[in-house]
PDB file of C-alpha atoms in Angstrom:
ATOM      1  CA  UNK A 394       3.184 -42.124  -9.768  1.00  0.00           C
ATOM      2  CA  UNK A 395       0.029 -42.326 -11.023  1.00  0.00           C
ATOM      3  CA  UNK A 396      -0.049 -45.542 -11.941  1.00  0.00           C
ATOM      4  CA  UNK A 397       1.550 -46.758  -8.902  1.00  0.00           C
ATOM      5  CA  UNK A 398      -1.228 -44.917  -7.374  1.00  0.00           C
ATOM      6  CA  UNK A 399      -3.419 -47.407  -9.140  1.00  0.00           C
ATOM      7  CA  UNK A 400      -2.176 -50.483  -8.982  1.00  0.00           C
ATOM      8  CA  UNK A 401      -2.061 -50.316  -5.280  1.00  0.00           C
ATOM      9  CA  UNK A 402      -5.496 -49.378  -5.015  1.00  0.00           C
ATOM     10  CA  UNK A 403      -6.545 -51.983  -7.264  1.00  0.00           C
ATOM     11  CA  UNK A 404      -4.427 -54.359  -4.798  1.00  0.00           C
ATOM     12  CA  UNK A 405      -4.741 -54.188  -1.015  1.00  0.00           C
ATOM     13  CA  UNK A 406      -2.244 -56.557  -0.416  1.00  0.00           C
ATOM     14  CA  UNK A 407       0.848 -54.744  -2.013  1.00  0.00           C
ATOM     15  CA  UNK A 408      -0.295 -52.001  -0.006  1.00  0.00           C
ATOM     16  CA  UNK A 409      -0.768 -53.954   3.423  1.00  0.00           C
ATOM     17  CA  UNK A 410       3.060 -55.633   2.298  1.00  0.00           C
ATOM     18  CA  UNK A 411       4.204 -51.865   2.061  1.00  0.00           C
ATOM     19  CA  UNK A 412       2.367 -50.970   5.723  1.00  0.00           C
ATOM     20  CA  UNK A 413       3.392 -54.196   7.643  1.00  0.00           C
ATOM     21  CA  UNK A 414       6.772 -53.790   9.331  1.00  0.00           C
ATOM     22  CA  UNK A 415       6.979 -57.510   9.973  1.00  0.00           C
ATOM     23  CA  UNK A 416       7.729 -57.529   6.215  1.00  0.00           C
ATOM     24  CA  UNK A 417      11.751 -57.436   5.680  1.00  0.00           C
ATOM     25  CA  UNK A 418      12.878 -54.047   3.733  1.00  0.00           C
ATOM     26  CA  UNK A 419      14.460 -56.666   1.117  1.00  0.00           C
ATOM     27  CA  UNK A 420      11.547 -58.349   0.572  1.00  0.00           C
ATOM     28  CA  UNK A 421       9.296 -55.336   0.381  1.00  0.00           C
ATOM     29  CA  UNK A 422      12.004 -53.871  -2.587  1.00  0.00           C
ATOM     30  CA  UNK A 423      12.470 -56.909  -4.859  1.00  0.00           C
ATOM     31  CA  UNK A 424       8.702 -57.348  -4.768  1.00  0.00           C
ATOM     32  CA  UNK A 425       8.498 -53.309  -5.728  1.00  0.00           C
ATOM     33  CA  UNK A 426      11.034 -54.135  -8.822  1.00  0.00           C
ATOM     34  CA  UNK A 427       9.275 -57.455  -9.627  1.00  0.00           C
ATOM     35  CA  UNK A 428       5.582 -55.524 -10.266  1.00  0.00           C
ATOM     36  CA  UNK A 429       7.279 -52.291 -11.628  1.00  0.00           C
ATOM     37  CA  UNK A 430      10.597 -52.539 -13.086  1.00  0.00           C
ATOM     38  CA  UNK A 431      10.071 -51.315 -16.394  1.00  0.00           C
ATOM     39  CA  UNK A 432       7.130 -50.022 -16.113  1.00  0.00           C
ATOM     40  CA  UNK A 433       7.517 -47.012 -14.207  1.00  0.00           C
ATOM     41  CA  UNK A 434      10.890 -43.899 -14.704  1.00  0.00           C
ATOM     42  CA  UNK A 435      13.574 -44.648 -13.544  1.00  0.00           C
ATOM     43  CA  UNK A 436      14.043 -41.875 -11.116  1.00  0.00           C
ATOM     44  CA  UNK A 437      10.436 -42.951  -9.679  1.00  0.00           C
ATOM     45  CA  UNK A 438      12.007 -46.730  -8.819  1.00  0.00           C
ATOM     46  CA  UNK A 439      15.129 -44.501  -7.032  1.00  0.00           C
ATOM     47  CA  UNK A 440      13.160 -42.874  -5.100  1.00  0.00           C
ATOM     48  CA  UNK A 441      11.080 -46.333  -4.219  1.00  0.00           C
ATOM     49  CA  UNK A 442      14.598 -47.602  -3.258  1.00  0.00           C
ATOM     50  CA  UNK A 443      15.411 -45.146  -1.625  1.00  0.00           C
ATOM     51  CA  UNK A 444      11.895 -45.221   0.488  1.00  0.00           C
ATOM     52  CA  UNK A 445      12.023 -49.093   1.166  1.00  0.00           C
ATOM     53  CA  UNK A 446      15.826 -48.586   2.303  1.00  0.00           C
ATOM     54  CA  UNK A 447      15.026 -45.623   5.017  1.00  0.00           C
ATOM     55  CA  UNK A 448      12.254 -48.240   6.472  1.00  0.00           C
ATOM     56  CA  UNK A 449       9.634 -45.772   5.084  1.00  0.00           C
ATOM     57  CA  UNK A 450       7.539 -47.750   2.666  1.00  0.00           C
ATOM     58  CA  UNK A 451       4.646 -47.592   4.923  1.00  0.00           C
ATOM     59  CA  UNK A 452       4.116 -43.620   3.867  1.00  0.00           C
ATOM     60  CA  UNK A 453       4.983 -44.737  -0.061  1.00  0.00           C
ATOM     61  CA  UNK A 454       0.996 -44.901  -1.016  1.00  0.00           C
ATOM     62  CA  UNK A 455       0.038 -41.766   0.487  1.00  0.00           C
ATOM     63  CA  UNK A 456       3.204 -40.439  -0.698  1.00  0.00           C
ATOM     64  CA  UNK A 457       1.902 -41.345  -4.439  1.00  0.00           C
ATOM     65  CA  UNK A 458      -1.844 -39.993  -3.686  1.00  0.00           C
ATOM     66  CA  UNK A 459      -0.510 -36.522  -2.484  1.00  0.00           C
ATOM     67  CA  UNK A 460       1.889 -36.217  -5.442  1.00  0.00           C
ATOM     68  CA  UNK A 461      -0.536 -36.673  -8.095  1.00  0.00           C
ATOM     69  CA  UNK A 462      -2.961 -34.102  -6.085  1.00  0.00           C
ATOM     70  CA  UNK A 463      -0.194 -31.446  -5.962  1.00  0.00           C
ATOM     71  CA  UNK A 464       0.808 -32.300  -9.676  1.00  0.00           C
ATOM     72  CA  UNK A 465      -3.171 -32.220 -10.731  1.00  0.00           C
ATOM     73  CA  UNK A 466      -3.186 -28.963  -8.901  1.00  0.00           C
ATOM     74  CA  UNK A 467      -0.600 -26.813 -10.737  1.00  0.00           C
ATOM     75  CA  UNK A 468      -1.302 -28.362 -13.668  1.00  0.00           C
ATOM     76  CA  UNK A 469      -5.143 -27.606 -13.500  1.00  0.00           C
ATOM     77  CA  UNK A 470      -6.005 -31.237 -13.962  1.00  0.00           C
ATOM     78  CA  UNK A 471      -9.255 -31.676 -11.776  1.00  0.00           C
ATOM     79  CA  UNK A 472     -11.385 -35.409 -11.304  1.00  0.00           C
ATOM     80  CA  UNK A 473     -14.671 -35.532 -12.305  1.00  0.00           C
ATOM     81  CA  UNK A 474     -16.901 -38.608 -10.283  1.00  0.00           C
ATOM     82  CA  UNK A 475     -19.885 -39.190 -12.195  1.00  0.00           C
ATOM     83  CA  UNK A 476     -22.242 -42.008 -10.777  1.00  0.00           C
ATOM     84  CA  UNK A 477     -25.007 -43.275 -13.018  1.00  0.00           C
ATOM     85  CA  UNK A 478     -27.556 -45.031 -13.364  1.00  0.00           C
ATOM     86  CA  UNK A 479     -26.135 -46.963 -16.893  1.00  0.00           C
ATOM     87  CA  UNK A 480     -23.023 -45.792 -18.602  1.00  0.00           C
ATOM     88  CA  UNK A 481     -21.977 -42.559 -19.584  1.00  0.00           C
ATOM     89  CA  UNK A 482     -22.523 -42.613 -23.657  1.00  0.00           C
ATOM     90  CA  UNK A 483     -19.716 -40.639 -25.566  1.00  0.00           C
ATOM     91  CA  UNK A 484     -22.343 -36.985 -25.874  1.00  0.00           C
ATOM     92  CA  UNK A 485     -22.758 -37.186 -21.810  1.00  0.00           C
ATOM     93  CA  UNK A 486     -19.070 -37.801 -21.034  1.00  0.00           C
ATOM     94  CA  UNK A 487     -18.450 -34.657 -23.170  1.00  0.00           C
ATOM     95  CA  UNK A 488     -20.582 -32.702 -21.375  1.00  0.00           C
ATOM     96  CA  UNK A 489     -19.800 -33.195 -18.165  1.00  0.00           C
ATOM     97  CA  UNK A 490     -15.950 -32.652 -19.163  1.00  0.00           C
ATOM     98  CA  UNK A 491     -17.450 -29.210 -20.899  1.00  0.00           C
ATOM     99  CA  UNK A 492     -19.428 -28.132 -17.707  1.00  0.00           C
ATOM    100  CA  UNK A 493     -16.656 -28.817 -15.275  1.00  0.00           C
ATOM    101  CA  UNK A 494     -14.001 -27.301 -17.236  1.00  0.00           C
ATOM    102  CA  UNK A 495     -16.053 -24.141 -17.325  1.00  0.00           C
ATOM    103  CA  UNK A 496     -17.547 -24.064 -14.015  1.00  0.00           C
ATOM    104  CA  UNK A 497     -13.794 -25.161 -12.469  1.00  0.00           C
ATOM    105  CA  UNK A 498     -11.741 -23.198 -14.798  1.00  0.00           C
ATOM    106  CA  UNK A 499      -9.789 -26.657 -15.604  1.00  0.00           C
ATOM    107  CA  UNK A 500      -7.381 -27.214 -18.347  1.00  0.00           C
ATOM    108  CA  UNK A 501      -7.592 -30.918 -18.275  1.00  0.00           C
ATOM    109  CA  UNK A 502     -10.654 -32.928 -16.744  1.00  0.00           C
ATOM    110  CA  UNK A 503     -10.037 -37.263 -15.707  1.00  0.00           C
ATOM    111  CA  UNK A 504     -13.663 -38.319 -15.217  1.00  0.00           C
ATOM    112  CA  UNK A 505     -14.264 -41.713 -12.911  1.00  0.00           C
ATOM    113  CA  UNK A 506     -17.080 -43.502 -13.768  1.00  0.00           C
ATOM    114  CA  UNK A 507     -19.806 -45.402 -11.858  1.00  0.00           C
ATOM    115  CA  UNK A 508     -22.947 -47.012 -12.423  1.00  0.00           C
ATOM    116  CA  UNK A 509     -25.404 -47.630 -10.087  1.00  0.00           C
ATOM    117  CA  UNK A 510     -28.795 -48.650 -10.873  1.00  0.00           C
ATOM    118  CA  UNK A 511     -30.199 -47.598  -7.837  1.00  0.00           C
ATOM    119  CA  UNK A 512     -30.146 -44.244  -8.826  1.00  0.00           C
ATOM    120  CA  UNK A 513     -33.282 -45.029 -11.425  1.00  0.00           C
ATOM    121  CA  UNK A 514     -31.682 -41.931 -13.792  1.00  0.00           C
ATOM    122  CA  UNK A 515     -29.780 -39.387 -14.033  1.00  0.00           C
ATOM    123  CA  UNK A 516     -26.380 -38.637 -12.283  1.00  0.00           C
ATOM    124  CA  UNK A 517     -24.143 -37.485  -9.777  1.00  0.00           C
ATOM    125  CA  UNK A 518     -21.673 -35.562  -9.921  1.00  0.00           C
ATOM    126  CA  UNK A 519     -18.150 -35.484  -7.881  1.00  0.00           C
ATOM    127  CA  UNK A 520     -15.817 -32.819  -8.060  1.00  0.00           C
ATOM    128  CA  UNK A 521     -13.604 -32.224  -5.267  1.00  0.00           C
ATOM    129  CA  UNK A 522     -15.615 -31.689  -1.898  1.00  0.00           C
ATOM    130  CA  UNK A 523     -18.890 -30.356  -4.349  1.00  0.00           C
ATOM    131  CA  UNK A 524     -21.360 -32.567  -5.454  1.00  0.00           C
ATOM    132  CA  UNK A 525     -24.410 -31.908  -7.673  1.00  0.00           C
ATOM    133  CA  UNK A 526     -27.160 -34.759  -7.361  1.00  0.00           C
ATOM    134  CA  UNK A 527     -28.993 -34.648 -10.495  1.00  0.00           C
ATOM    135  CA  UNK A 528     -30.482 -38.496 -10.053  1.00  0.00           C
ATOM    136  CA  UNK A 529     -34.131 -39.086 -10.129  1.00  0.00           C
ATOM    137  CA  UNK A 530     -33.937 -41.384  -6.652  1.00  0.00           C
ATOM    138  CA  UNK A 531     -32.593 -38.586  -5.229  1.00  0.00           C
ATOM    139  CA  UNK A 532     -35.978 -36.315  -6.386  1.00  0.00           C
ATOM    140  CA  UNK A 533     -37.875 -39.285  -5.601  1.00  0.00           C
ATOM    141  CA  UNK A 534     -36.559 -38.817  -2.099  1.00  0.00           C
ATOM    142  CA  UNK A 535     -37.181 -34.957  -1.934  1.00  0.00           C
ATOM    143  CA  UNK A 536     -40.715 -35.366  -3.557  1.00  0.00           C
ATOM    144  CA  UNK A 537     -41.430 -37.949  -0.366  1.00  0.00           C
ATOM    145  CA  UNK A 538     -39.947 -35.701   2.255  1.00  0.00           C
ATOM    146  CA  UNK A 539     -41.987 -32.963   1.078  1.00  0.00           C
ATOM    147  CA  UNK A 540     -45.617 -34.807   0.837  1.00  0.00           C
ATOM    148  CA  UNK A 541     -44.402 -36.371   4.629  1.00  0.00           C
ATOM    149  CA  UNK A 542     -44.682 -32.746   6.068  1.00  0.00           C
TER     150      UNK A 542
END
C-alpha cells in the first residue's frame, strides 16, 4: 500500500482516473494492472479488483493513506518532516531520527526531506500535528517582531 500510496501522489492523473466516474470500471482496472501488476501482493491487486468492480475506486487513495497511518500506528512507525535550508548530511539525519524516537517513544522513524533556502539555516521539524521551528528566518522574524514593539 505504501507504494501505491506513492505513486499516486507522485501522479495526479492516476488519481483523478481513479476519482472521475466518467472513466469506465474496465478501463480504470486494466490501467491499475498495467502500472502495478507485479509490483505490488497479490492480495493487495484483489482487493484493487475488487474496489474498481464495486464502482469504489474513487475512495482507493484515501483508502491507501489511512492504511499505512493505522499500520504506522500499531507498529510505532512515526514520519519525521524535516525542512532545511541545504540537505540533511548523514550526522543530522541521525539525530533527528535519535531525538524523535526518544521524544515520541517510536520504534521505527521515515524522515521526509525538504530543502528550502529561504529558511537561511537551520530546520524544521514535522512530526504529526507538532512542529519545532529551529530555522534562523524564523528568529530573524521573532528578533523583528520584538524590536517593532
Amino acid at each position: 500500500m505504501v507504494f501505491f500510496e506513492k505513486i499516486v501522489d507522485d501522479n495526479s492523473e492516476l488519481e483523478a482516473i481513479l476519482k472521475n466516474p466518467i472513466v469506465p470500471l474496465d478501463k480504470k482496472q486494466g490501467i491499475l494492472e498495467g502500472v502495478f501488476a507485479g509490483k505490488v501482493h497479490v492480495i493487495t491487486n484483489s482487493f484493487f479488483k475488487l474496489v474498481v468492480k464495486k464502482g469504489r475506486s474513487s475512495i482507493l487513495f484515501d483508502t491507501a493513506k489511512q492504511f499505512v497511518q493505522q499500520y504506522n500506528a500499531i507498529k510505532g512507525i512515526v514520519t519525521a518532516e524535516v525542512t532545511s535550508a541545504s540537505a540533511l548530511t548523514d550526522a543530522n539525519r541521525a539525530e533527528v531520527i535519535s531525538l524523535v524516537k526518544k521524544e515520541l517513544g517510536a520504534n521505527e522513524v521515515l524522515v521526509k526531506e525538504k530543502v528550502n533556502p529561504e529558511l537561511i539555516g537551520g530546520f524544521v521539524l514535522k512530526v504529526g500535528d507538532r512542529q519545532f521551528d529551529a530555522s534562523i528566518a524564523s528568529g530573524l522574524n521573532k528578533l523583528k517582531k520584538e524590536f517593532a514593539h
